[in-house]
Coordinates of N, CA and C and ligand atoms in Angstrom, one line a residue:
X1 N 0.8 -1.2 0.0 CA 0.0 0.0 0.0 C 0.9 1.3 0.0
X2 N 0.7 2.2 -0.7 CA 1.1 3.2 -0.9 C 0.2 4.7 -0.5
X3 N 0.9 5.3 0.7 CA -0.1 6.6 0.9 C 1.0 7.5 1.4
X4 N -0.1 8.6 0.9 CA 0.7 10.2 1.2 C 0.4 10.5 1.9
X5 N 1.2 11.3 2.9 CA 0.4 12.7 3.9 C 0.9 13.6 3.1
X6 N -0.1 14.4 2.9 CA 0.1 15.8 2.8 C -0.4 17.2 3.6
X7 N 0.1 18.5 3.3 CA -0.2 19.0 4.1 C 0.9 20.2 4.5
X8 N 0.6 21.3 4.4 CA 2.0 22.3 5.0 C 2.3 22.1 5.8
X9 N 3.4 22.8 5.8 CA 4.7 23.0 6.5 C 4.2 23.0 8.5
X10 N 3.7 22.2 9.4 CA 3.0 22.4 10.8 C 2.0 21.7 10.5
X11 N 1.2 21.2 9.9 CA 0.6 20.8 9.5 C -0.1 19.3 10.5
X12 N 1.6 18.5 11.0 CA 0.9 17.6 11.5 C 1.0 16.2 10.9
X13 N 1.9 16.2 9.9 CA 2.5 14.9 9.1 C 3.3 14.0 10.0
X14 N 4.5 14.5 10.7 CA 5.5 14.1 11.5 C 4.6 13.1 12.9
X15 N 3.6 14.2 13.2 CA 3.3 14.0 14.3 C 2.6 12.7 14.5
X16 N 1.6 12.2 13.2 CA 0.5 11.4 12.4 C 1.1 10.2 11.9
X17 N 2.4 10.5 11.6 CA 2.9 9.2 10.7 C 3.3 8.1 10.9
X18 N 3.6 7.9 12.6 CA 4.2 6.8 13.2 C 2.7 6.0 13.5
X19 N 2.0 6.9 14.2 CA -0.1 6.1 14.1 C -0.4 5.3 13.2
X20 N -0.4 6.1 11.6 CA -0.9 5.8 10.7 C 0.1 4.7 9.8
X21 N 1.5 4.4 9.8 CA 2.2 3.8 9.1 C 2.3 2.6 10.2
X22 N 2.1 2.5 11.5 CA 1.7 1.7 12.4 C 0.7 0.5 12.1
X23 N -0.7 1.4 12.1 CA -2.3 0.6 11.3 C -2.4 0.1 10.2
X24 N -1.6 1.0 9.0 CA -1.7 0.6 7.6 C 0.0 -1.2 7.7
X25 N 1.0 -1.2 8.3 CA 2.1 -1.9 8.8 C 2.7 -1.8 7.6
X26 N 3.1 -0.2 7.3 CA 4.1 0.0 6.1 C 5.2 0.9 6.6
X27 N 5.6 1.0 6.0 CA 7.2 1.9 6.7 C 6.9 3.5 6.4
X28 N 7.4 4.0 7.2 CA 7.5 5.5 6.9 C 8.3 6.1 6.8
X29 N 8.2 6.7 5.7 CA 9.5 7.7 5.0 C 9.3 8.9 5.0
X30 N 10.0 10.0 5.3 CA 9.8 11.2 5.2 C 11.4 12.2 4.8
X31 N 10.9 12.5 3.8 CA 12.0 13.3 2.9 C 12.6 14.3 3.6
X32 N 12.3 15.1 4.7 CA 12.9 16.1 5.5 C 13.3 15.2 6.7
X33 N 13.0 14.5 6.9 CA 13.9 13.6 7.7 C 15.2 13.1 7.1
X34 N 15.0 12.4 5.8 CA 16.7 12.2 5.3 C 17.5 13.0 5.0
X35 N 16.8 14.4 4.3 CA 17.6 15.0 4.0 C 17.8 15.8 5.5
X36 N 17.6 15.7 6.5 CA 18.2 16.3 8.0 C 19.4 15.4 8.6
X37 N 19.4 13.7 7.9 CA 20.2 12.9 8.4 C 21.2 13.0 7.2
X38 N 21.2 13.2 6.3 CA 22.1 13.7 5.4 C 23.2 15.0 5.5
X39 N 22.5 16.0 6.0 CA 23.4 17.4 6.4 C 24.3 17.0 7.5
X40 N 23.4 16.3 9.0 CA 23.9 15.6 10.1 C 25.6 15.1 9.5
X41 N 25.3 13.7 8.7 CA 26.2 13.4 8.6 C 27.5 13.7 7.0
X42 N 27.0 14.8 6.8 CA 27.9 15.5 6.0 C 28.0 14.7 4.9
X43 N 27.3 13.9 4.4 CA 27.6 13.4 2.9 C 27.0 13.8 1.8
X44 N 27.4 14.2 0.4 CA 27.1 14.5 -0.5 C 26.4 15.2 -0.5
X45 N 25.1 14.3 -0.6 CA 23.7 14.7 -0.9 C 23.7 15.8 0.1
X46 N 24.0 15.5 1.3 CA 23.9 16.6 2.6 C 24.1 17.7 2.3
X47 N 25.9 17.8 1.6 CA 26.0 19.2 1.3 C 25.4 19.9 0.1
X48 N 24.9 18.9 -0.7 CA 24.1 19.9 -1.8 C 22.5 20.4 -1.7
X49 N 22.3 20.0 -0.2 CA 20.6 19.9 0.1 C 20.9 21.1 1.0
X50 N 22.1 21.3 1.6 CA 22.1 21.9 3.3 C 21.2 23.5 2.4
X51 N 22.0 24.3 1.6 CA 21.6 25.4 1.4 C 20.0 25.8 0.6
X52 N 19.6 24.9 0.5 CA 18.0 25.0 0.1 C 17.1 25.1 1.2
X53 N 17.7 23.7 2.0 CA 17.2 23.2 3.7 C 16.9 25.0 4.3
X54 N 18.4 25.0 4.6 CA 18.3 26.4 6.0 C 17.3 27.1 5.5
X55 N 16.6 27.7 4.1 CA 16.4 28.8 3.6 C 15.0 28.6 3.6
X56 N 15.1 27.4 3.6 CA 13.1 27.0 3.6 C 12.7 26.8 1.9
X57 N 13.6 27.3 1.4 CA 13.4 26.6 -0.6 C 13.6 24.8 -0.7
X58 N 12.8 24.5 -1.3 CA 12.8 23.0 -1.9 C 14.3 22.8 -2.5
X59 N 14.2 21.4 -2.0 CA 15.6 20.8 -3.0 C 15.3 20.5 -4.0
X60 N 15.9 20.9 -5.2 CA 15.8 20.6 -6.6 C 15.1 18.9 -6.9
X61 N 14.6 19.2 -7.6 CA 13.1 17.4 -8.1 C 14.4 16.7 -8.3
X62 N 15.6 16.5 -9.1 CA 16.2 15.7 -9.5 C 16.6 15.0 -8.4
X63 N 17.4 15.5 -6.7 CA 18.3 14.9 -5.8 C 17.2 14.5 -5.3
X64 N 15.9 15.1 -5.2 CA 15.2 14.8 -4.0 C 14.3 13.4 -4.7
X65 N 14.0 13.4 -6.0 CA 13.4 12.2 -6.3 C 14.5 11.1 -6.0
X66 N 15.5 11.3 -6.6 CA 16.8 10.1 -6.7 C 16.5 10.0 -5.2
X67 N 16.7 10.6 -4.1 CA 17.1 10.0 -2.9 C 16.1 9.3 -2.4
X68 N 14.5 9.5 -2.6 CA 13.6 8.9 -2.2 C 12.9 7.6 -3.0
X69 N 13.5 7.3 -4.6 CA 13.8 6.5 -5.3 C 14.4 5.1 -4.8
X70 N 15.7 5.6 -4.1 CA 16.6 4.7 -3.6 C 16.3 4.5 -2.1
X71 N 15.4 5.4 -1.4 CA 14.9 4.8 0.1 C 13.7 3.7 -0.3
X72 N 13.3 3.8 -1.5 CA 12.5 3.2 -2.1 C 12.8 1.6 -2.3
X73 N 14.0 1.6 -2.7 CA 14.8 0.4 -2.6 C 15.0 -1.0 -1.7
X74 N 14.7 -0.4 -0.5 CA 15.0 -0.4 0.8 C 14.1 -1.8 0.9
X75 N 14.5 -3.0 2.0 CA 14.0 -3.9 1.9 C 12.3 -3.8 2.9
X76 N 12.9 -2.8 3.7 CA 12.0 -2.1 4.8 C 10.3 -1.8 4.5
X77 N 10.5 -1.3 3.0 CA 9.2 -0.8 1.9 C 8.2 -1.8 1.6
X78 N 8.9 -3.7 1.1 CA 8.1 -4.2 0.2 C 6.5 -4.1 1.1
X79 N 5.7 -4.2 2.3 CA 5.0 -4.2 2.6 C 4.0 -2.5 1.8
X80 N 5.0 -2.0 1.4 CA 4.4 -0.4 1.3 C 4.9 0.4 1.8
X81 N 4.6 2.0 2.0 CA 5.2 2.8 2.5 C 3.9 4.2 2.5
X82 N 4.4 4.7 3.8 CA 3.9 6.2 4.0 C 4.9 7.2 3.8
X83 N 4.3 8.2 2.4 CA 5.2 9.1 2.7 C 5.0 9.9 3.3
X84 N 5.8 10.8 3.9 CA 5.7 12.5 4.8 C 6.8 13.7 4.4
X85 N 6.2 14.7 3.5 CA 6.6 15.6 3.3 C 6.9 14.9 1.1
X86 N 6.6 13.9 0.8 CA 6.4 13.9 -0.9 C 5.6 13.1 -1.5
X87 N 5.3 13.5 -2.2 CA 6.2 14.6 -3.2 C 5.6 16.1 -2.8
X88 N 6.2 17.1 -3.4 CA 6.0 18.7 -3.0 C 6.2 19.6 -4.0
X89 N 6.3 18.8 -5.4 CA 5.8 19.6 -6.8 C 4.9 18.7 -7.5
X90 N 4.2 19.0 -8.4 CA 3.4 18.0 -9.8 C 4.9 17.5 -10.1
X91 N 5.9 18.2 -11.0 CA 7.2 17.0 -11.5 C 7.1 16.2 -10.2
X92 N 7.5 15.7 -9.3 CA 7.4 15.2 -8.0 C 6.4 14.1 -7.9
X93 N 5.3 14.7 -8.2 CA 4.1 13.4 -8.3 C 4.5 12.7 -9.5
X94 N 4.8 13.5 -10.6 CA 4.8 12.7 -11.9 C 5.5 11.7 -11.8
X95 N 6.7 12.2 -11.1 CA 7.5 10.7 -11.5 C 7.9 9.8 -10.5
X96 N 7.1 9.9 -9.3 CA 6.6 9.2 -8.8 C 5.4 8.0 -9.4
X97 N 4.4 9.1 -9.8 CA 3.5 7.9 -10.5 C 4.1 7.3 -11.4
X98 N 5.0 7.5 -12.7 CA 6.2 6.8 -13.4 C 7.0 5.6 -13.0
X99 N 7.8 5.9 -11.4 CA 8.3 5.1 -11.1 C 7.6 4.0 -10.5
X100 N 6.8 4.1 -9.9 CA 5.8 2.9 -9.6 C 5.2 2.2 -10.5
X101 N 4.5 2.9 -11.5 CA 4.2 2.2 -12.9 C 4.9 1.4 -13.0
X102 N 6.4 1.6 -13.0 CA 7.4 0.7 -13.3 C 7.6 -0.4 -12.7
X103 N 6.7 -0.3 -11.7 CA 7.1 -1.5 -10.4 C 5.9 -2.1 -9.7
X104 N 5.0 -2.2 -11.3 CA 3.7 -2.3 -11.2 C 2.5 -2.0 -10.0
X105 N 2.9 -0.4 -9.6 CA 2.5 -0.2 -8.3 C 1.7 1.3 -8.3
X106 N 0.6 1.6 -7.7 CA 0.6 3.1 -7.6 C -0.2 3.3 -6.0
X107 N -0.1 5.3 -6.6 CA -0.5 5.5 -5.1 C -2.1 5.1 -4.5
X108 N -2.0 5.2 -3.7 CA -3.3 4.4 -3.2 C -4.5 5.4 -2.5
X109 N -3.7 6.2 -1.8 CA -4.7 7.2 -1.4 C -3.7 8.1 -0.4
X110 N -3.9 9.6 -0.9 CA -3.5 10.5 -0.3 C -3.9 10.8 0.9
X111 N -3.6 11.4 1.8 CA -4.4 11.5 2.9 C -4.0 13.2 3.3
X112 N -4.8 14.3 3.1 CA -4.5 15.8 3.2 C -5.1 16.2 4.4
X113 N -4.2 16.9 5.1 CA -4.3 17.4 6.8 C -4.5 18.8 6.2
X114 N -5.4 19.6 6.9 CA -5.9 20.9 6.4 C -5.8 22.1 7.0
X115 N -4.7 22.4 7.2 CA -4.6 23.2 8.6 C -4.5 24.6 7.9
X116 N -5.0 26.2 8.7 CA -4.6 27.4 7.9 C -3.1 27.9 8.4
X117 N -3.0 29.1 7.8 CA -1.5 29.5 8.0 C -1.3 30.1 9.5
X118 N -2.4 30.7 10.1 CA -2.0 31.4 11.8 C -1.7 30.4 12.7
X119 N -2.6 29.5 12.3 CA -2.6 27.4 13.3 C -1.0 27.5 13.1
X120 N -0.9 27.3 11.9 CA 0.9 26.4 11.6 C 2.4 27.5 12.0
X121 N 1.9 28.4 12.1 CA 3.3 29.4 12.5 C 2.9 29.5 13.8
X122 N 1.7 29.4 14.8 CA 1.8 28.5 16.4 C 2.5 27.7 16.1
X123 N 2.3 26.8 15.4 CA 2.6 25.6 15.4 C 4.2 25.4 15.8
X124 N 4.8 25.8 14.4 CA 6.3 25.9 14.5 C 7.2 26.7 15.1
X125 N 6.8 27.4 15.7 CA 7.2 28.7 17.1 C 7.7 28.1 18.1
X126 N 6.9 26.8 18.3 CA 7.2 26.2 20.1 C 7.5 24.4 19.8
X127 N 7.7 24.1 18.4 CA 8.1 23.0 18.1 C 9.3 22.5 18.6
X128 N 9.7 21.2 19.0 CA 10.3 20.3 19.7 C 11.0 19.4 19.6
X129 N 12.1 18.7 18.5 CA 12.2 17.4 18.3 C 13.3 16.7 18.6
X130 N 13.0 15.0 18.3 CA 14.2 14.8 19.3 C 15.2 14.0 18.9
X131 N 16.6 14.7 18.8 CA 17.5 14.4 18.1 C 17.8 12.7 17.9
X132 N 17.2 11.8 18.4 CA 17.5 10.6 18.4 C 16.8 9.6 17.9
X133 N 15.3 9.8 18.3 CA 14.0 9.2 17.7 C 13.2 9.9 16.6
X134 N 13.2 11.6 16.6 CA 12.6 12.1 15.9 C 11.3 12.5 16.4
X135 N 10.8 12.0 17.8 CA 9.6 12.5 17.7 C 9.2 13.8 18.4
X136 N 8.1 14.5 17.8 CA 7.8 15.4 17.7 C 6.6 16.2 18.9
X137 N 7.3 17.4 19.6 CA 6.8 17.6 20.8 C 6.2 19.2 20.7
X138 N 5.5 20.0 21.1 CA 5.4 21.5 21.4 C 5.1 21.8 22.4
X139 N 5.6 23.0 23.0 CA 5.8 23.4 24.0 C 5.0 23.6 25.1
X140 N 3.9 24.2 24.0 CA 2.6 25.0 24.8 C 1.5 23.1 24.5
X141 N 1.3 23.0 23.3 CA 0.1 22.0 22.8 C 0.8 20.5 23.3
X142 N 1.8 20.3 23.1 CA 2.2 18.9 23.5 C 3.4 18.8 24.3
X143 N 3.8 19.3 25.2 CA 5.0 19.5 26.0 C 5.4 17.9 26.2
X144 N 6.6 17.8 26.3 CA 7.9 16.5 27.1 C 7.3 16.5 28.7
X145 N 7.2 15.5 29.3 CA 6.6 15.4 30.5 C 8.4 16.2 31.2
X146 N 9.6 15.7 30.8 CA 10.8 16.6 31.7 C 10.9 18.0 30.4
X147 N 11.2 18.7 30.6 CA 11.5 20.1 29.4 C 13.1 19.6 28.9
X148 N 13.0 19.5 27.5 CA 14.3 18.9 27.0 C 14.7 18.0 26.8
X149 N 13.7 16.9 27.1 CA 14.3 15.4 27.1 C 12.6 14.4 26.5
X150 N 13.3 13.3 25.2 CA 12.0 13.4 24.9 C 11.3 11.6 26.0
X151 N 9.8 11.7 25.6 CA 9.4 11.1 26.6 C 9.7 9.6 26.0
X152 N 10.0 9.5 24.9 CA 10.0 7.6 23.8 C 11.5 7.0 24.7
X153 N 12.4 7.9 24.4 CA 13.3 7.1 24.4 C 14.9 7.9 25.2
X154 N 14.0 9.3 25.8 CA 15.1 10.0 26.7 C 15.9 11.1 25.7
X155 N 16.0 10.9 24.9 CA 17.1 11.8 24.0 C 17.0 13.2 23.9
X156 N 17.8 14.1 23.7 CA 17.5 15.6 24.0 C 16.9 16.0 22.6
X157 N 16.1 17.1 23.3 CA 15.3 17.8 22.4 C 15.9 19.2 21.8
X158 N 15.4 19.4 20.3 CA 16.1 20.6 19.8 C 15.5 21.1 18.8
X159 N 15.7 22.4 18.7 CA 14.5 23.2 17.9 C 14.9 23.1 16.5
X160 N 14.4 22.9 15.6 CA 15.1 23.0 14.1 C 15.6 24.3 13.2
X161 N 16.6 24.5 13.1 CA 17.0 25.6 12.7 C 15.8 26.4 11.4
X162 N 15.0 25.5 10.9 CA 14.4 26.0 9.8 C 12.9 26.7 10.7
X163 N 12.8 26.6 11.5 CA 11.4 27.4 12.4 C 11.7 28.4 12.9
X164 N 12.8 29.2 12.2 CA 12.9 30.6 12.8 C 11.8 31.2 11.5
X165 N 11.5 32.1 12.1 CA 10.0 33.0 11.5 C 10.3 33.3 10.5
X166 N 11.4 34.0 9.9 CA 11.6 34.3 8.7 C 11.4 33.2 7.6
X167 N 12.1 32.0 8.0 CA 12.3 30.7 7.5 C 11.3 30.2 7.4
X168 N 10.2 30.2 8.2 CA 9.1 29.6 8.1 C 7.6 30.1 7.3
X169 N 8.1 31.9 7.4 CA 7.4 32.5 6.3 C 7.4 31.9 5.0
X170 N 9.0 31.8 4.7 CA 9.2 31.4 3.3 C 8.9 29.7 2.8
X171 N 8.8 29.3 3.8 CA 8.7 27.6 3.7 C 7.0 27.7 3.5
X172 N 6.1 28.5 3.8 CA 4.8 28.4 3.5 C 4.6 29.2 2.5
X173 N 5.3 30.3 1.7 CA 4.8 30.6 0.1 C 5.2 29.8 0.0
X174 N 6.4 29.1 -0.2 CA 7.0 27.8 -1.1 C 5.9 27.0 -1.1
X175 N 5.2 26.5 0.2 CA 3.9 25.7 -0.1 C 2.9 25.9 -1.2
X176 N 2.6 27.3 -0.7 CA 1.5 27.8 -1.3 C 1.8 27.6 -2.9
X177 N 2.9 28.2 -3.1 CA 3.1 28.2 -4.8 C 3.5 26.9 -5.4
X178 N 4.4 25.9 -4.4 CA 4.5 24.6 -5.5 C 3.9 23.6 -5.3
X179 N 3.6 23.4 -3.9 CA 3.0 22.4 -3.6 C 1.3 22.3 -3.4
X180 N 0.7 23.2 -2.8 CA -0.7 23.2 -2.5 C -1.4 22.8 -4.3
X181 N -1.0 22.8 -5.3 CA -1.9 22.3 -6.7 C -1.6 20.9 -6.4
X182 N -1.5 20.2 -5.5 CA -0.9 18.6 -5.6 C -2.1 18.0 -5.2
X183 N -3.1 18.9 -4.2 CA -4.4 18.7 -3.4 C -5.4 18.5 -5.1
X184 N -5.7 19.4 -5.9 CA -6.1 19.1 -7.0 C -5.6 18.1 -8.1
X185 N -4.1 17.9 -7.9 CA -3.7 16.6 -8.5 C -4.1 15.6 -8.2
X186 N -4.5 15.1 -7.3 CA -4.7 14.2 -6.4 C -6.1 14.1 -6.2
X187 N -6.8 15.3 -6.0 CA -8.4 15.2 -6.2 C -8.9 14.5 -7.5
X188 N -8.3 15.0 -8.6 CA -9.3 15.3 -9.6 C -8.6 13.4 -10.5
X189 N -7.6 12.8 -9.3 CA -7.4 11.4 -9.7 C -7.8 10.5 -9.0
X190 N -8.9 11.1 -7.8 CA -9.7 10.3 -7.1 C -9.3 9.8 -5.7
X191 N -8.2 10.1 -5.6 CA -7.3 9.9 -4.3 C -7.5 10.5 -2.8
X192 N -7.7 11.5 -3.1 CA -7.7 12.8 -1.9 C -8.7 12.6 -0.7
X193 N -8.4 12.7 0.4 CA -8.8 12.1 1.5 C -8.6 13.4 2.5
X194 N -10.0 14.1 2.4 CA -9.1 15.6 3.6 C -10.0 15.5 4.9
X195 N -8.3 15.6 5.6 CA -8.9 15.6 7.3 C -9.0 17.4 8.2
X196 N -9.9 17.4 8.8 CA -9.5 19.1 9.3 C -8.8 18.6 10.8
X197 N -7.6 19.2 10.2 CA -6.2 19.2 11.0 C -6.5 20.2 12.0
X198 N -6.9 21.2 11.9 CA -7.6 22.1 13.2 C -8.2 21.7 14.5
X199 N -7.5 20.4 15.3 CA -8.3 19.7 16.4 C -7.3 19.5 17.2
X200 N -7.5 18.3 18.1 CA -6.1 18.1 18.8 C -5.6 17.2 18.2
X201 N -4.6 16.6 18.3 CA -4.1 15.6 17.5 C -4.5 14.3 17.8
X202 N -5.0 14.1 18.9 CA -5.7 12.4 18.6 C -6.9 12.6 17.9
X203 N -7.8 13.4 18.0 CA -8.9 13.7 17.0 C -8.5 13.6 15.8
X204 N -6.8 14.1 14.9 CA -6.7 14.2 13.7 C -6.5 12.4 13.6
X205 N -5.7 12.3 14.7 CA -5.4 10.9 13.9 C -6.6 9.7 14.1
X206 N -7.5 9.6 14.6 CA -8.7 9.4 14.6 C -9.1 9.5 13.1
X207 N -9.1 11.0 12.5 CA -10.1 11.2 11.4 C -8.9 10.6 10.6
X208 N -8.0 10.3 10.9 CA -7.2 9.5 9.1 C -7.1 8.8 9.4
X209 N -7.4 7.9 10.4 CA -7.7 6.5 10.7 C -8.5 6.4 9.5
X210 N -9.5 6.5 10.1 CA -10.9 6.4 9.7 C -10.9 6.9 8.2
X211 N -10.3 8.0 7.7 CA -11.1 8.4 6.2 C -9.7 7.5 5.4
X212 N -8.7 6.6 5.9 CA -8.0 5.7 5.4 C -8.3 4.3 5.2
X213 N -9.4 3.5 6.3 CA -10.2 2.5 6.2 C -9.3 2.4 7.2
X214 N -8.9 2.5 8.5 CA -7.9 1.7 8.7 C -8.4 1.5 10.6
X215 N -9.3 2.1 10.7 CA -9.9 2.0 12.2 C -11.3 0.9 11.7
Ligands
AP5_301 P1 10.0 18.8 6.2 O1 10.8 18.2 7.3 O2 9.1 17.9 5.5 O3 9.2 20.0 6.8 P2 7.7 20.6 6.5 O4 6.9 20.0 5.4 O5 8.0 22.0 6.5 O6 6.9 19.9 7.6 P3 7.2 20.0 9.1 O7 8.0 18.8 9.5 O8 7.7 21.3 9.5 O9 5.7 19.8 9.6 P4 4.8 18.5 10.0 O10 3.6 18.6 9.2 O11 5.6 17.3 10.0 O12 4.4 18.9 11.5 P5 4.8 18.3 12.9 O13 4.1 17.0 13.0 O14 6.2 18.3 13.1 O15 11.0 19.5 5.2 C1 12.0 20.3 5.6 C2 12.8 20.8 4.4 O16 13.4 19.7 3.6 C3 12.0 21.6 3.3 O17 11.8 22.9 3.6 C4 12.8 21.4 2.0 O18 13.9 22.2 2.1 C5 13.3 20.0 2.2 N1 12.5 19.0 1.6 C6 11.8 18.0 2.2 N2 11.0 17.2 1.4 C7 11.3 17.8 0.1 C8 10.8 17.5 -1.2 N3 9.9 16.5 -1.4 N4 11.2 18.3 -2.2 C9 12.1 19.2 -2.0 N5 12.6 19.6 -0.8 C10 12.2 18.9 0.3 O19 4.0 19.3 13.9 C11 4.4 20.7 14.0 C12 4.2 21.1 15.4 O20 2.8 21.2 15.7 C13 4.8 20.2 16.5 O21 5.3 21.0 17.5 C14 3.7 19.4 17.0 O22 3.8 19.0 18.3 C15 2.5 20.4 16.8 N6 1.2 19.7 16.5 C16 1.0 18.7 15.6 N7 -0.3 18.4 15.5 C17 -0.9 19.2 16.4 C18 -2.3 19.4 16.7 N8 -3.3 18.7 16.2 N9 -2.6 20.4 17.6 C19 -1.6 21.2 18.1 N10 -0.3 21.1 17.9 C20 0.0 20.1 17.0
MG302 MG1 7.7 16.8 9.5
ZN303 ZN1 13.2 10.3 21.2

């Protein structure tokens, strides 16, 4: 099975994806997660991604398909996979649906978290994550039961360099302009599955249970 989260930048993907790739028992991938483990560990791809990353601009369709192509590879997938955070252009979907064609496979159902822009810059203001697991905490809406340390697995918590306000401004036109036509892509191929992300978060992940078949 193959499914998307989509959804801007706070949105609520990160937060949703361990629930839902849990119920559906497919792996979860998320493209700002590799490319964060990539810069981390200084290889290649890291340094050609780092200066898009900081800035809140997309990494060019070419590195960013190739990398998620070859997480694609991974023996971890054949059950399926959730993605989080791709594709985030139409080229992006395209060749996506291409490559799977190829591997006699397509996407199965998108699943769109609907959140507006004042929600999501709360959002990423007081965000939380944790250098070791990844999971995702806020300050005010979902605090660490200790401050700094996360509650899964103890590891320290750290704010992401890209949620400074400036940064986060620009990470949501970038939405708005390349990625929010994917909601129409996606609709008008019968896929689209929209949850109102405006709730607390077990309510969201309740409603993508549910509008995924999966409750
Ligand atoms: P990426 O890591 O994907 O960042 P993003 O899309 O900007 O999404 P976020 O991780 O910021 O938000 P989220 O929806 O996961 O929200 P979260 O659950 O954390 O990408 C980073 C960068 O990598 C991009 O800018 C780009 O440079 C590059 N990149 C990645 N993919 C790419 C691609 N395909 N093509 C090109 N470039 C790419 O939640 C946010 C906060 O809200 C948390 O604090 C959380 O606790 C809180 N929260 C969550 N749900 C709720 C709720 N219901 N109520 C209250 N608070 C909530
Ligand atoms: Mg995320
Ligand atoms: Zn952790």
């Amino acid at each position: 099975m193959i499914l998307i989260l989509l959804g801007p930048p706070g949105a609520g993907k990160g937060t949703q994806a361990a629930l839902v790739s849990q119920q559906a028992g497919v792996a979860h991938v998320a493209t700002g997660d590799l490319f964060r483990e990539n810069i981390r560990n200084q290889t290649e791809l890291g340094k050609q991604a780092k200066a898009f990353v900081d800035r809140g601009a997309l990494v060019p369709d070419e590195l960013t398909v190739r990398m998620l192509l070859d997480r694609l590879d991974r023996p971890d997938t054949q059950k399926g996979v959730l993605l989080d955070g791709f594709p985030r252009t139409v080229d992006q979907a395209k060749a996506l649906d291409d490559a799977l064609k190829g591997r006699g496979q397509a996407v199965d159902k998108v699943l769109y978290i609907n959140v507006g822009e004042e929600e999501v810059i709360a959002r990423l203001g007081g965000r939380w994550t944790c250098r070791q697991c990844g999971a995702v905490y806020h300050q005010v809406f979902s605090p660490p039961k200790t401050p700094g340390r996360c509650d899964q697995c103890g590891g320290e918590l750290y704010q992401r360099d890209d949620d400074k306000p400036e940064t986060v401004r620009n990470r949501l036109s970038v939405y708005t302009q390349q990625t929010a036509p994917l909601v129409d892509y996606y609709r008008q191929a019968g896929k689209l599955l929209e949850v109102n992300g405006e709730q607390n978060a077990e309510a969201v992940g309740k409603d993508l249970l549910k509008a995924a078949g999966l409750s």
